[in-house]
Short mmCIF file of C-alpha atoms and ligand atoms in Angstrom, two decimals:
data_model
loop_
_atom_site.label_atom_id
_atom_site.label_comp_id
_atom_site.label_asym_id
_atom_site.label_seq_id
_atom_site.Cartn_x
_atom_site.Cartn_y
_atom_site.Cartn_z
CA UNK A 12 141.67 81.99 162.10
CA UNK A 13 143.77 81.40 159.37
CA UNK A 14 142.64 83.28 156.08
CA UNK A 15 144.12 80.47 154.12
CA UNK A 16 141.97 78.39 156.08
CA UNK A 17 138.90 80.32 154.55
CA UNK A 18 139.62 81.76 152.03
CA UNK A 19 137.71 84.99 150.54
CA UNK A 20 138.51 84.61 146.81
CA UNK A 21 137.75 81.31 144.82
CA UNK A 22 140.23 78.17 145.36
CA UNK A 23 142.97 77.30 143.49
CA UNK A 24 142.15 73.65 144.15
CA UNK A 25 144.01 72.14 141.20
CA UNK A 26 147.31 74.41 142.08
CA UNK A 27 147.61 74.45 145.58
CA UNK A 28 145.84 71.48 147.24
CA UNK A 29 144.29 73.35 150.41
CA UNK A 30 145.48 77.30 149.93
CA UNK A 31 145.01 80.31 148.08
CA UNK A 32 148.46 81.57 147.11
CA UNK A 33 150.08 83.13 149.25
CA UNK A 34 151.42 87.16 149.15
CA UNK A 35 153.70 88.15 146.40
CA UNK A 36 157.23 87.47 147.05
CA UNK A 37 158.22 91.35 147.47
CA UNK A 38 159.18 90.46 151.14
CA UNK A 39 161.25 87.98 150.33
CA UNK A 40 164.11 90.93 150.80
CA UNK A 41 162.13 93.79 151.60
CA UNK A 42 161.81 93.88 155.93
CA UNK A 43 158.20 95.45 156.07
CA UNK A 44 157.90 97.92 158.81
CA UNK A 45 154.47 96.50 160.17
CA UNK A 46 155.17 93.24 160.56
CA UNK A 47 158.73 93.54 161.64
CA UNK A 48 160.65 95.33 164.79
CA UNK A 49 161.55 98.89 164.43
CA UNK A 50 164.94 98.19 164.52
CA UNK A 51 165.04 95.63 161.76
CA UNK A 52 167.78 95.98 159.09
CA UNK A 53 169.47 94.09 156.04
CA UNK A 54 173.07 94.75 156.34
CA UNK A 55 175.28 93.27 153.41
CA UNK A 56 172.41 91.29 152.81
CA UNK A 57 171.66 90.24 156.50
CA UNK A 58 169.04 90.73 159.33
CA UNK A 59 169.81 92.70 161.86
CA UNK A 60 168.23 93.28 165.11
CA UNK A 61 168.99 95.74 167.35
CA UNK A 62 172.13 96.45 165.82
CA UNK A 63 172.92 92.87 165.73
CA UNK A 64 173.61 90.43 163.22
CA UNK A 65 171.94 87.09 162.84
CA UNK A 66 174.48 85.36 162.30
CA UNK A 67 175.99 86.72 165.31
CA UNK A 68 173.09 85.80 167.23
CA UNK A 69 173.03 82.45 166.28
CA UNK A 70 176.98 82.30 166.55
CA UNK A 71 176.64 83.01 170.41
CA UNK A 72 173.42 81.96 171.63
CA UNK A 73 172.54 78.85 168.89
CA UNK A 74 169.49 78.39 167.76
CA UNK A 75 166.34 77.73 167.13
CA UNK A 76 166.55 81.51 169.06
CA UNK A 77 163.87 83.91 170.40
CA UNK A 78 165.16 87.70 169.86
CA UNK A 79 163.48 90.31 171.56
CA UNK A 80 163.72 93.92 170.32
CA UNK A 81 164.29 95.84 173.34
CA UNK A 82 163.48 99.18 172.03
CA UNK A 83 160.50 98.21 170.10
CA UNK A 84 158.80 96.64 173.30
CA UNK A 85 159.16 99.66 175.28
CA UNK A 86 158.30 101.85 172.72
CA UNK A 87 155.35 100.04 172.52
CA UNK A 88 154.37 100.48 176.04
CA UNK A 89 154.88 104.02 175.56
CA UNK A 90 152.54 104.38 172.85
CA UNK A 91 150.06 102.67 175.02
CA UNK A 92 150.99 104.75 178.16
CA UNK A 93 150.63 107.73 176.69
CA UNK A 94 147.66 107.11 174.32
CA UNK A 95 145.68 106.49 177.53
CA UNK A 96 147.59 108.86 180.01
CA UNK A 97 144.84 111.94 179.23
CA UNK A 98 142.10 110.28 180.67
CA UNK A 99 144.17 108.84 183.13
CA UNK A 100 143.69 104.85 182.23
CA UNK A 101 145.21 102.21 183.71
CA UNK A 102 147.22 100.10 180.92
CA UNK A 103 147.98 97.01 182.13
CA UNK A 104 150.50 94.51 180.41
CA UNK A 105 148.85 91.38 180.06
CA UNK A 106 152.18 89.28 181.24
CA UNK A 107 150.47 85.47 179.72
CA UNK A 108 152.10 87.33 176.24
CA UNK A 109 155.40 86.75 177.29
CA UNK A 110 156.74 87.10 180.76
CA UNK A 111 160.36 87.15 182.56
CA UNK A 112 162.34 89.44 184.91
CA UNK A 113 163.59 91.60 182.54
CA UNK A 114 160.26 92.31 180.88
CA UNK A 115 158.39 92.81 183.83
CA UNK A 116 160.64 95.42 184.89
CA UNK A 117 160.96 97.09 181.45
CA UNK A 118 156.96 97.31 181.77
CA UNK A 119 157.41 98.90 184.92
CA UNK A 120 159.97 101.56 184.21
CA UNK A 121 157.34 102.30 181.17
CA UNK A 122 154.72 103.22 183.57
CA UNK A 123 152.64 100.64 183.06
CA UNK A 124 150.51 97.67 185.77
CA UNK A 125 151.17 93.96 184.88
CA UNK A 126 148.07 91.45 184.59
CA UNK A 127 149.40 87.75 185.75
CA UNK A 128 146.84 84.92 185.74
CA UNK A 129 148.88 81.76 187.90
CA UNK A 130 151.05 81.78 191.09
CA UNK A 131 153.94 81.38 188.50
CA UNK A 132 153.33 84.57 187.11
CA UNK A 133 152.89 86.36 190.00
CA UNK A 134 156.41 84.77 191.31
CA UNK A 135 158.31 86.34 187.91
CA UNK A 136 156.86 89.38 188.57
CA UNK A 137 157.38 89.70 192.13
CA UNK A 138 161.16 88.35 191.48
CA UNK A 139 161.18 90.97 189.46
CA UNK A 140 160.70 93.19 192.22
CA UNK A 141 156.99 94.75 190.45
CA UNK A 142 155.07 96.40 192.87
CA UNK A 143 152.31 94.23 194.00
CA UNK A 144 149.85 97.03 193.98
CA UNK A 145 149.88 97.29 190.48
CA UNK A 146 149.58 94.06 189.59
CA UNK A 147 146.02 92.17 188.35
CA UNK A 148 145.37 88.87 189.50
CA UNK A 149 143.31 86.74 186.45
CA UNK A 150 142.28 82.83 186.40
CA UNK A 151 139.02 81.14 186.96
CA UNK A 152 140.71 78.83 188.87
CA UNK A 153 142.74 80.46 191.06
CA UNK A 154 144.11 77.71 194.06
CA UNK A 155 143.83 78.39 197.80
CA UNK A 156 147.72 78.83 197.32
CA UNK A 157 147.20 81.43 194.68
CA UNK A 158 144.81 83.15 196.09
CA UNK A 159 146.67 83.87 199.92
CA UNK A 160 149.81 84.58 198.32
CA UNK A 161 147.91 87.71 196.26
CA UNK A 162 146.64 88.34 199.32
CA UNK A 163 149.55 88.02 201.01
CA UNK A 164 151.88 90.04 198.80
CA UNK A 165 148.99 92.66 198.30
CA UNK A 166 147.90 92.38 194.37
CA UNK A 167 146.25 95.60 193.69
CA UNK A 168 143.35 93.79 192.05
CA UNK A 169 142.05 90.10 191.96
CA UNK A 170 139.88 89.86 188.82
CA UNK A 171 137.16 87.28 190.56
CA UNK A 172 135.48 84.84 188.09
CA UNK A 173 133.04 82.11 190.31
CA UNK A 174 131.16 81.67 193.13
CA UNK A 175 133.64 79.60 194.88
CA UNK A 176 136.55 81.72 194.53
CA UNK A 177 134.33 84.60 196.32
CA UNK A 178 133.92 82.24 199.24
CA UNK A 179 137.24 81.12 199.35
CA UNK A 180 138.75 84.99 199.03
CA UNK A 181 136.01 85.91 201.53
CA UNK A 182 137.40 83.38 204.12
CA UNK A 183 140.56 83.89 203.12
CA UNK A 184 141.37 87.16 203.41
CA UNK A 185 139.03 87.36 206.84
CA UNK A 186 141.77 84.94 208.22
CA UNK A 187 144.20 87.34 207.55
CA UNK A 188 142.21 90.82 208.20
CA UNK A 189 142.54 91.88 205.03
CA UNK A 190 139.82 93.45 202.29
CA UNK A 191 141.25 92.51 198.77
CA UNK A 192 139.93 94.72 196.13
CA UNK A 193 138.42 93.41 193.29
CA UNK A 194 136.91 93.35 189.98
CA UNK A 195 133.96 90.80 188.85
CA UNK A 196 134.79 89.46 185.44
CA UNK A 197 131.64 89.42 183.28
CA UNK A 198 130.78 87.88 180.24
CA UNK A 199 128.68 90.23 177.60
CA UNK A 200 128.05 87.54 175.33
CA UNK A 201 130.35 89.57 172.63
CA UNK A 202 133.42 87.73 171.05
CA UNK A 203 135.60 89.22 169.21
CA UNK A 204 138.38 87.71 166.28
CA UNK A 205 139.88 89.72 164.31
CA UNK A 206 137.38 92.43 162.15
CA UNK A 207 134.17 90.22 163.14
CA UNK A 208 132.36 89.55 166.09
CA UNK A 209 129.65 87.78 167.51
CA UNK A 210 127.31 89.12 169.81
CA UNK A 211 124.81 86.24 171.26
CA UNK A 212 122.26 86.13 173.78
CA UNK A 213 124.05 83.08 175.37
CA UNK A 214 127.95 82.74 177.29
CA UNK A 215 128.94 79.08 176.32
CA UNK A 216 132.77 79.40 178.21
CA UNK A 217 134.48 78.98 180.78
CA UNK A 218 135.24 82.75 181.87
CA UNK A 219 133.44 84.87 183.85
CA UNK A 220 129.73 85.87 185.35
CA UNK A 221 127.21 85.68 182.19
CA UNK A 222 125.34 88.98 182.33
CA UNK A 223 122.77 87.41 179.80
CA UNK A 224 121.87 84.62 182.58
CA UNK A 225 122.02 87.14 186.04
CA UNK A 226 124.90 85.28 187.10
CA UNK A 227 127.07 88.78 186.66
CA UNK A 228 124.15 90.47 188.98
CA UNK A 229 124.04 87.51 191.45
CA UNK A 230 128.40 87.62 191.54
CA UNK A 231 127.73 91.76 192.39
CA UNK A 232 125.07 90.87 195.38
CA UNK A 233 127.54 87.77 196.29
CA UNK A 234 130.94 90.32 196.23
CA UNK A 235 129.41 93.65 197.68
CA UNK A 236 127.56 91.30 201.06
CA UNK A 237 130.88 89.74 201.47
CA UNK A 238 132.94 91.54 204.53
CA UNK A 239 136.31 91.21 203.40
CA UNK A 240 136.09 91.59 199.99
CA UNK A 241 136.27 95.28 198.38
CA UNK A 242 133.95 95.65 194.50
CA UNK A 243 135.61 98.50 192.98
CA UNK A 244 134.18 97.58 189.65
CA UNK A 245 133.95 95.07 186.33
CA UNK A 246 135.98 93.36 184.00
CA UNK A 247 135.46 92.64 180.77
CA UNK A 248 137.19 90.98 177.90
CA UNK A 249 136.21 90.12 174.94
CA UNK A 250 138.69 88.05 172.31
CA UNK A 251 141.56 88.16 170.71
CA UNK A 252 143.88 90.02 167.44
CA UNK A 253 140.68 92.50 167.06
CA UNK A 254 141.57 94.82 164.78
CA UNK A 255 138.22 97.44 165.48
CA UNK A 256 136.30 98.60 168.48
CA UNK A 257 132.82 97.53 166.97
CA UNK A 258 132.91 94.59 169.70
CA UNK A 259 134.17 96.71 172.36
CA UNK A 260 131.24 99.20 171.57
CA UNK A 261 128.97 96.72 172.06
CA UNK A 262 130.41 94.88 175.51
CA UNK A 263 130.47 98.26 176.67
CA UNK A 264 127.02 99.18 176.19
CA UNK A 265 126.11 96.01 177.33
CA UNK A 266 128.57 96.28 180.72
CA UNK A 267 127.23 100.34 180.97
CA UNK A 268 123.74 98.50 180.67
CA UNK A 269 124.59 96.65 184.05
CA UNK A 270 126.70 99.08 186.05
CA UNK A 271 122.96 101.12 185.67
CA UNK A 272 121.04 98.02 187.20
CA UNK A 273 123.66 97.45 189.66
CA UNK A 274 123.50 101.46 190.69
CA UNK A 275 119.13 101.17 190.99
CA UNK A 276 119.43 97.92 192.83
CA UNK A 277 122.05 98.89 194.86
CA UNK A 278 122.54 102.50 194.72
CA UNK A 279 126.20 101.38 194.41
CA UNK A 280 128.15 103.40 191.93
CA UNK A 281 131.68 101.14 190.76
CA UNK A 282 134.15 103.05 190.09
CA UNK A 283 136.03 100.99 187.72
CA UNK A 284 135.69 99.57 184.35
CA UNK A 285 138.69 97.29 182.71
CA UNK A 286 137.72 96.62 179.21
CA UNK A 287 140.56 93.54 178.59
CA UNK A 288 142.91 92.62 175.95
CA UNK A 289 142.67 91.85 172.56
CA UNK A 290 144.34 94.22 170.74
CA UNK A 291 145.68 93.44 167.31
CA UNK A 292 149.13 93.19 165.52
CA UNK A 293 150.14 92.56 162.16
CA UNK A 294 151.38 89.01 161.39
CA UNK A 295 151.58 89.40 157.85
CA UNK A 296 151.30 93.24 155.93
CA UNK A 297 147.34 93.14 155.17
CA UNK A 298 146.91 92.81 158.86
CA UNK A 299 146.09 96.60 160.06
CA UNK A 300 146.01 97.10 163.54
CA UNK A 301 144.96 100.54 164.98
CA UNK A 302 146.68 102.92 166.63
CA UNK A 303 147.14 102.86 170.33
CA UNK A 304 145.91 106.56 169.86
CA UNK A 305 142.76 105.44 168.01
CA UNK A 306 141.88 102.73 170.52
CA UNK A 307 142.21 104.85 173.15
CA UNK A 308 140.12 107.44 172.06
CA UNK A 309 137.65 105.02 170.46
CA UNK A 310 136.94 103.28 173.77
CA UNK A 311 137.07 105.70 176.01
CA UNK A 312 134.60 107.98 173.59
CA UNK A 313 132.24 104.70 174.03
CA UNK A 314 132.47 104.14 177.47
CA UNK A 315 131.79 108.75 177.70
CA UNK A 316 128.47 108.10 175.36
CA UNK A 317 127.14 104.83 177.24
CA UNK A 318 127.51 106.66 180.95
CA UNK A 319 126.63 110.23 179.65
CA UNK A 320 123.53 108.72 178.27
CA UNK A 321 123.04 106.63 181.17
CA UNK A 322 123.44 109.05 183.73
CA UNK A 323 126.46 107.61 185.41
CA UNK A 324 129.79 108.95 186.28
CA UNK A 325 132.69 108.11 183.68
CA UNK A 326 134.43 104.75 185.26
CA UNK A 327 138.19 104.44 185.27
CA UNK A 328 139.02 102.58 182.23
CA UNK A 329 141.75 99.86 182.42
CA UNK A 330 143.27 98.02 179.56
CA UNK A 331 145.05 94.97 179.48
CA UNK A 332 147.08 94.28 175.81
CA UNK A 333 149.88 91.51 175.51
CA UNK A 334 150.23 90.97 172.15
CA UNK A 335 150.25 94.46 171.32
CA UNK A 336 153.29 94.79 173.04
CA UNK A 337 154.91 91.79 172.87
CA UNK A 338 153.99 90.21 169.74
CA UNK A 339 155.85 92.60 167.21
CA UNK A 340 159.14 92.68 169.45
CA UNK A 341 160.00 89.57 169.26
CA UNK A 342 161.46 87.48 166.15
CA UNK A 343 162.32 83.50 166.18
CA UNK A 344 165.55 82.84 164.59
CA UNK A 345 166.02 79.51 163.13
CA UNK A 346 168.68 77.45 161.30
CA UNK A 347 167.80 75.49 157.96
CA UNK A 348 168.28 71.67 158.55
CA UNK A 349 166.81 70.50 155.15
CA UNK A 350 165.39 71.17 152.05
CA UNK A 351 162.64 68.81 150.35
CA UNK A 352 160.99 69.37 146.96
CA UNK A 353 158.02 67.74 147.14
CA UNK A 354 157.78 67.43 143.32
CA UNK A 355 154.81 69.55 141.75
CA UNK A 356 153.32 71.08 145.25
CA UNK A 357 156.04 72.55 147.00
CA UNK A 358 159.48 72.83 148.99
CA UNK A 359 159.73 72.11 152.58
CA UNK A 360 161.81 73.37 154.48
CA UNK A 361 162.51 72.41 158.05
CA UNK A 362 164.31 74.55 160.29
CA UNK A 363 165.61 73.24 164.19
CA UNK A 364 162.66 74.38 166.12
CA UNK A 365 158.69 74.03 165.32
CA UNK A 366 155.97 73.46 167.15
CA UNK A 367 157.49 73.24 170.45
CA UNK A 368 158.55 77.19 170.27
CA UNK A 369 155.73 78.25 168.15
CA UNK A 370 152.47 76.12 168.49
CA UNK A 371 149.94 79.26 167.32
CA UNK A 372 150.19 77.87 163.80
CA UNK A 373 148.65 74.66 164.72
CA UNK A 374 146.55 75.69 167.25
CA UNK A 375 145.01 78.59 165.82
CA UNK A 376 145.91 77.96 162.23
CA UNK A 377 147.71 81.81 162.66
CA UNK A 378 149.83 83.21 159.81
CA UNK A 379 153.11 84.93 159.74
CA UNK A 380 156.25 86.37 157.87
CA UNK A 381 159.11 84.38 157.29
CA UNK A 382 162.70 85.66 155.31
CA UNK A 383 165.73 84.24 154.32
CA UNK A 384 168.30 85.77 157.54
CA UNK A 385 171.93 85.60 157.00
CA UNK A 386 172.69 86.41 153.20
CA UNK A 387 170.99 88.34 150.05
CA UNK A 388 169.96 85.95 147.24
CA UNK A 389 169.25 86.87 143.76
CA UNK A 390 167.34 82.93 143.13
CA UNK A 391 163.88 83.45 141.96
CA UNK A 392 161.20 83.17 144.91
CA UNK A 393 160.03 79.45 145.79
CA UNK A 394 156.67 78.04 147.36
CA UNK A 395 157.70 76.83 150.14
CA UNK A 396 156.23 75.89 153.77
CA UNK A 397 157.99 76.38 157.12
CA UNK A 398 158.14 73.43 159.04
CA UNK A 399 159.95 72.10 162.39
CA UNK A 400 161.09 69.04 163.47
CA UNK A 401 158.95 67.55 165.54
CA UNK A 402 156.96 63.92 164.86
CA UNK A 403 153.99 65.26 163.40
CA UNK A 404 153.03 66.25 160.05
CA UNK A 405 150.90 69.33 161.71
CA UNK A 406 154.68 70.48 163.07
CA UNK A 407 154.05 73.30 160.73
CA UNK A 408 155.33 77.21 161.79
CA UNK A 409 154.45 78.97 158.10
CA UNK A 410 152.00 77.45 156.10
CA UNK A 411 152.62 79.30 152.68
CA UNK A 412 155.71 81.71 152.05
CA UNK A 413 158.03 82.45 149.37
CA UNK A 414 162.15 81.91 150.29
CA UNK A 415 164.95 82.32 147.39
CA UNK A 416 165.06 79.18 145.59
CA UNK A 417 168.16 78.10 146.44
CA UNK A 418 167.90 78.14 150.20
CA UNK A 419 170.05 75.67 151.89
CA UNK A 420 171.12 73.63 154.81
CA UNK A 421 173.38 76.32 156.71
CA UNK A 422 170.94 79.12 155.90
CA UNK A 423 169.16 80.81 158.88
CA UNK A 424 165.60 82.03 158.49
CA UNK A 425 163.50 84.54 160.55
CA UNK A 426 160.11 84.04 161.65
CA UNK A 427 158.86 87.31 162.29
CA UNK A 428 155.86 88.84 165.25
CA UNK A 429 156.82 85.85 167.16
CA UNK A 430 156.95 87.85 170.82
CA UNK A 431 153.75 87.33 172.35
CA UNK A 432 152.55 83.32 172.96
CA UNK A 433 155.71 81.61 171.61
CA UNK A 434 157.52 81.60 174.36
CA UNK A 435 155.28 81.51 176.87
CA UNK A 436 153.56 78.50 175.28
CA UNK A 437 156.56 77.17 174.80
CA UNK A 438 156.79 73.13 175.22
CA UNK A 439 159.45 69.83 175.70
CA UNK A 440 157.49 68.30 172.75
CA UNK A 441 159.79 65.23 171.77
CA UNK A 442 162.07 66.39 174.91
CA UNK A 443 163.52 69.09 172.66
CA UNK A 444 165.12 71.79 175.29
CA UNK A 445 163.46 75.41 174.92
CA UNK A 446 165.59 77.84 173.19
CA UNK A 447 166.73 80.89 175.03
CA UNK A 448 165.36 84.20 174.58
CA UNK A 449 168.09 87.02 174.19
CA UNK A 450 166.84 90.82 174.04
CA UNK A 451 169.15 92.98 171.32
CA UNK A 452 169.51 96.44 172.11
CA UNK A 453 171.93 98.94 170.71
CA UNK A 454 174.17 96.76 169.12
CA UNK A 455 174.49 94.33 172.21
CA UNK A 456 172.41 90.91 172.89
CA UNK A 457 171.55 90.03 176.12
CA UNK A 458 170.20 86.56 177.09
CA UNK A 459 166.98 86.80 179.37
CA UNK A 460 166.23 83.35 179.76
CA UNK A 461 169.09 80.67 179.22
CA UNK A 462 169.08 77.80 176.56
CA UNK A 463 167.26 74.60 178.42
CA UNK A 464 169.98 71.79 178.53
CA UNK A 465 169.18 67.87 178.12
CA UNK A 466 170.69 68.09 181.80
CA UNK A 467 167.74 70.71 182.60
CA UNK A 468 164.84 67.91 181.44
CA UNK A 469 167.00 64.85 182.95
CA UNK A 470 166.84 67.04 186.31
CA UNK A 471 163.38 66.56 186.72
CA UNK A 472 163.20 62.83 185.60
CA UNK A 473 163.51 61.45 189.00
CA UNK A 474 162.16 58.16 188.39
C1 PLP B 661 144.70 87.05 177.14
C2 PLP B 661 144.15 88.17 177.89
C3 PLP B 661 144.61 89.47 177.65
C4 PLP B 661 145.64 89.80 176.61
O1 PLP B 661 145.21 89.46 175.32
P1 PLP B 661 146.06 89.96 174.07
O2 PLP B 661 145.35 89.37 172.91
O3 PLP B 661 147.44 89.41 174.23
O4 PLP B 661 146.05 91.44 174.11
C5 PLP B 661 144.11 90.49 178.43
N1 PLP B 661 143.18 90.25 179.39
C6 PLP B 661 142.72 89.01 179.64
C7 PLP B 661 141.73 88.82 180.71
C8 PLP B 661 143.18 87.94 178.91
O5 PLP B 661 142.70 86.72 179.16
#
C-alpha cells in the first residue's frame, strides 16, 4: 500500500493535491545502495549496470528496457542459500517474480528449488532443463493438463489447495501408478503487508484449506486416505513485502497448533513445513528489509519454540521468496518522450513504456526510485511524476519523485527494484510490444528475452 496513499504525517492538501511530499531530492544523483543493484555506478555522470552504460543499453537493445543485474540476483540467492543451509532448509525461488531460461538455471547453479504455479511455468523451467524434483507445483486451480504433466515430469512437490484437485491428483496419478508427494496449503487466518498484519478468526480468499473452519483438518483426512497421493507436510503463506517475522510467528504457532491435532488424531507426524514467500525489498531507502540471515534465524527459532513446546519433532522448513531475489536485480530503463508543466502542481514526464511493463503502481499503488540515466545535471530538483504512455490517466509508474529541472526529450531515466512482477506481469496494453529483458554482467549485456515485434502481436491475430 502506497504510503502516499495514507499518509502518517498531516496533509499538505493545499500544496500537493493528494500527497505528502515526497523524499528529499539527495537521490536525484546519489545511486543508494538499498534500493539499487550492487553493481550500480555513475560514470561521467551516467548509470551503469553491470559495467554497462545506459546509453549503451538503450543504443543496442532500445527501450523502454528491462536490465537485469546478473551478479546481484545470484548473490542474492546465495545469501538466501546459505542463510538457511545450517538447518538444512529448502529455499525455493518463487519463479511468478520473474521467470525465463536463463534465470531458472542461474537459480539452479545457486543451489536453490524453483516454485512455478501454471503449466507455463513449469514449461520455462523444464526448457530450462531444472530438475523436476526440485521444483514446487502452486495454483488453486491447477487443470487436468497441469496436473498430469507434474505428474508426468515428476515435480518434487504439488502444493494441493481444494477438494477437487485431491480427487483429480488421486485419479490421476492412480492412472499412471504414481504417488505424487505433496503439501496441503493452509490458510492461518494471518496476512501480512509490509510491518502490519492481521490475524482474524475468519479466511475470506481464495487460497488454501482454512484451519479456522476445519477445512485444513478435513484436506489432511481427505490427502492421507487417498492411495496415490503422498502428505509429507503443510504449506503456508502469508502476504507480501513483509518486512518482520511478527506474522510468521503467529502462522506458525497457529500451523504448529495443527500439525499437534493432526499427530493425536492421526498419530501422523509430517515431516515438512514450507512457510511461503513474502519477503521484503526496498523500493524506496526508508524501506528496511531484513537480512536473509535474520529471517532465517528468526523463523526457524519460531518454528524450534512452537514444536519444542509442543512436543513435536522440528519439521523441515522450506521458503519460497521472489521478490527478494528478483526485485532488487532488475532496473527498467526508459527514454523521455515529453515534458509537461502542469502549471502550479507539477511536471510530467512521460517516458516510452508505463503501465504495460510496470502495472504494480496502479495496482497496488507501490512506490519506487526513479533517476535521471544518461548525463549529470547541475538544474535544481523538480516535482515531477513518472508516467507512460498508455490511454489512461492511472498510466502512472512513479507517483512523486524529484528529476533535474531541465530534463528533456532525449534523456533516459531509470526506474529502479523493478525485477520481480514487471516483467512477468507484463501486458500488450494498447498493443504496445513488451520490451526485452537483457541481463548485464561484467561489462557485457546479454538479451534473455527478445524485444516483442508488431509482427509478434499480428502473428497471433488470425482473424
Ligand atoms: C507469491 C508467492 C510467493 C513469493 O512471494 P514474494 O513476495 O515474491 O516473495 C511465494 N509463495 C507463494 C505461495 C506465493 O503465492
Amino acid at each position: 500500500m502506497s504510503r502516499y496513499a495514507h499518509p502518517a504525517g498531516p496533509r499538505h492538501a493545499d500544496v500537493l493535491p493528494e500527497d505528502n511530499p515526497p523524499r528529499p531530492p539527495h537521490d536525484l544523483i546519489e545511486l543508494d545502495p538499498r534500493v539499487w543493484p550492487a553493481t550500480a555506478r555513475r560514470v561521467d555522470g551516467e548509470l551503469v549496470l553491470g559495467g554497462v552504460g545506459a546509453s549503451a543499453l538503450a543504443a543496442e537493445h532500445g527501450t523502454a528496457l528491462y536490465v537485469l543485474d546478473e551478479d546481484d540476483f545470484r548473490a542474492r540467492a546465495r545469501d538466501y542459500r546459505t542463510a538457511f543451509s545450517d538447518a538444512d532448509a529448502d529455499v525455493y525461488y518463487a519463479g511468478k517474480a520473474l521467470l525465463t531460461k536463463a534465470v531458472a538455471r542461474w537459480v539452479h547453479e545457486e543451489g536453490l528449488k524453483l516454485d512455478v504455479c501454471s503449466g507455463g511455468e513449469l514449461a520455462v523451467a523444464l526448457a530450462a532443463g531444472f530438475p523436476a524434483a526440485h521444483i514446487g507445483m502452486h495454483g488453486n486451480n491447477k487443470s487436468e493438463a497441469e496436473l498430469a504433466r507434474a505428474i508426468d515430469v515428476g515435480v518434487g512437490r504439488i502444493i494441493v489447495d481444494s477438494f477437487d484437485e485431491i480427487e483429480r491428483l488421486e485419479r490421476l496419478a492412480a492412472e499412471r501408478g504414481r504417488v505424487p508427494d505433496v503439501l496441503v496449503r493452509v490458510t492461518t487466518g494471518v496476512e501480512a503487508h509490509t510491518h502490519e498484519f492481521v490475524a482474524t478468526a475468519h479466511d475470506d480468499q481464495k487460497f488454501g484449506f482454512a484451519l479456522s473452519t476445519g477445512a485444513a483438518a478435513e484436506a489432511v483426512r481427505r490427502v492421507l486416505a487417498a492411495e496415490h497421493v503422498n502428505l509429507v507436510g503443510l504449506h503456508s503463506h502469508i502476504g507480501s513485502q513483509i518486512f518482520d517475522t511478527a506474522g510468521f510467528e503467529v502462522a506458525a504457532r497457529r500451523v504448529t497448533a495443527f500439525l499437534t491435532t493432526i499427530h493425536a488424531e492421526t498419530g501422523v507426524v509430517l515431516p515438512e513445513l514450507d512457510l511461503g514467500g513474502g519477503l521484503g525489498i526496498a523500493y524506496v531507502p526508508d524501506d528496511a528489509p531484513l537480512a536473509p540471515k535474520t529471517i532465517a534465524e528468526s523463523l526457524l527459532g519460531i518454528v524450534r519454540r512452537e514444536c519444542e513446546a509442543a512436543d513435536l519433532p522440528m519439521p523441515r522448513i522450506a521458503v519460497e521468496p521472489g521478490r527478494a531475489l528478483a526485485g532488487p536485480a532488475g532496473v527498467t530503463l526508459y527514454r523521455v518522450g515529453t515534458v509537461k508543466d502542469v502549471e502550479g502542481i507539477r511536471t510530467y514526464v512521460s517516458v516510452d513504456g508505463g503501465m504495460s511493463d510496470n502495472i504494480r503502481t496502479a495496482l497496488y499503488g507501490s512506490e519506487y526510485t526513479c533517476v535521471l540515466a544518461s548525463r549529470a545535471s547541475d538544474a535544481p530538483p523538480m516535482l515531477s511524476r513518472l508516467v507512460g504512455k498508455h490511454c489512461e490517466s492511472g498510466d502512472i509508474i512513479v507517483h512523486d519523485l524529484y528529476l533535474p529541472a531541465d530534463v528533456r526529450p532525449g534523456d533516459l531515466v531509470a526506474v529502479a527494484a523493478t525485477g520481480a512482477y514487471c516483467h512477468s506481469m507484463a501486458s500488450n496494453y494498447n498493443h504496445l510490444p513488451r520490451p526485452a529483458l537483457v541481463a548485464v554482467r561484467g561489462g557485457v549485456s546479454r538479451t534473455l528475452v527478445r524485444r516483442e515485434t508488431e509482427e509478434d502481436l499480428l502473428r497471433l491475430d488470425v482473424g
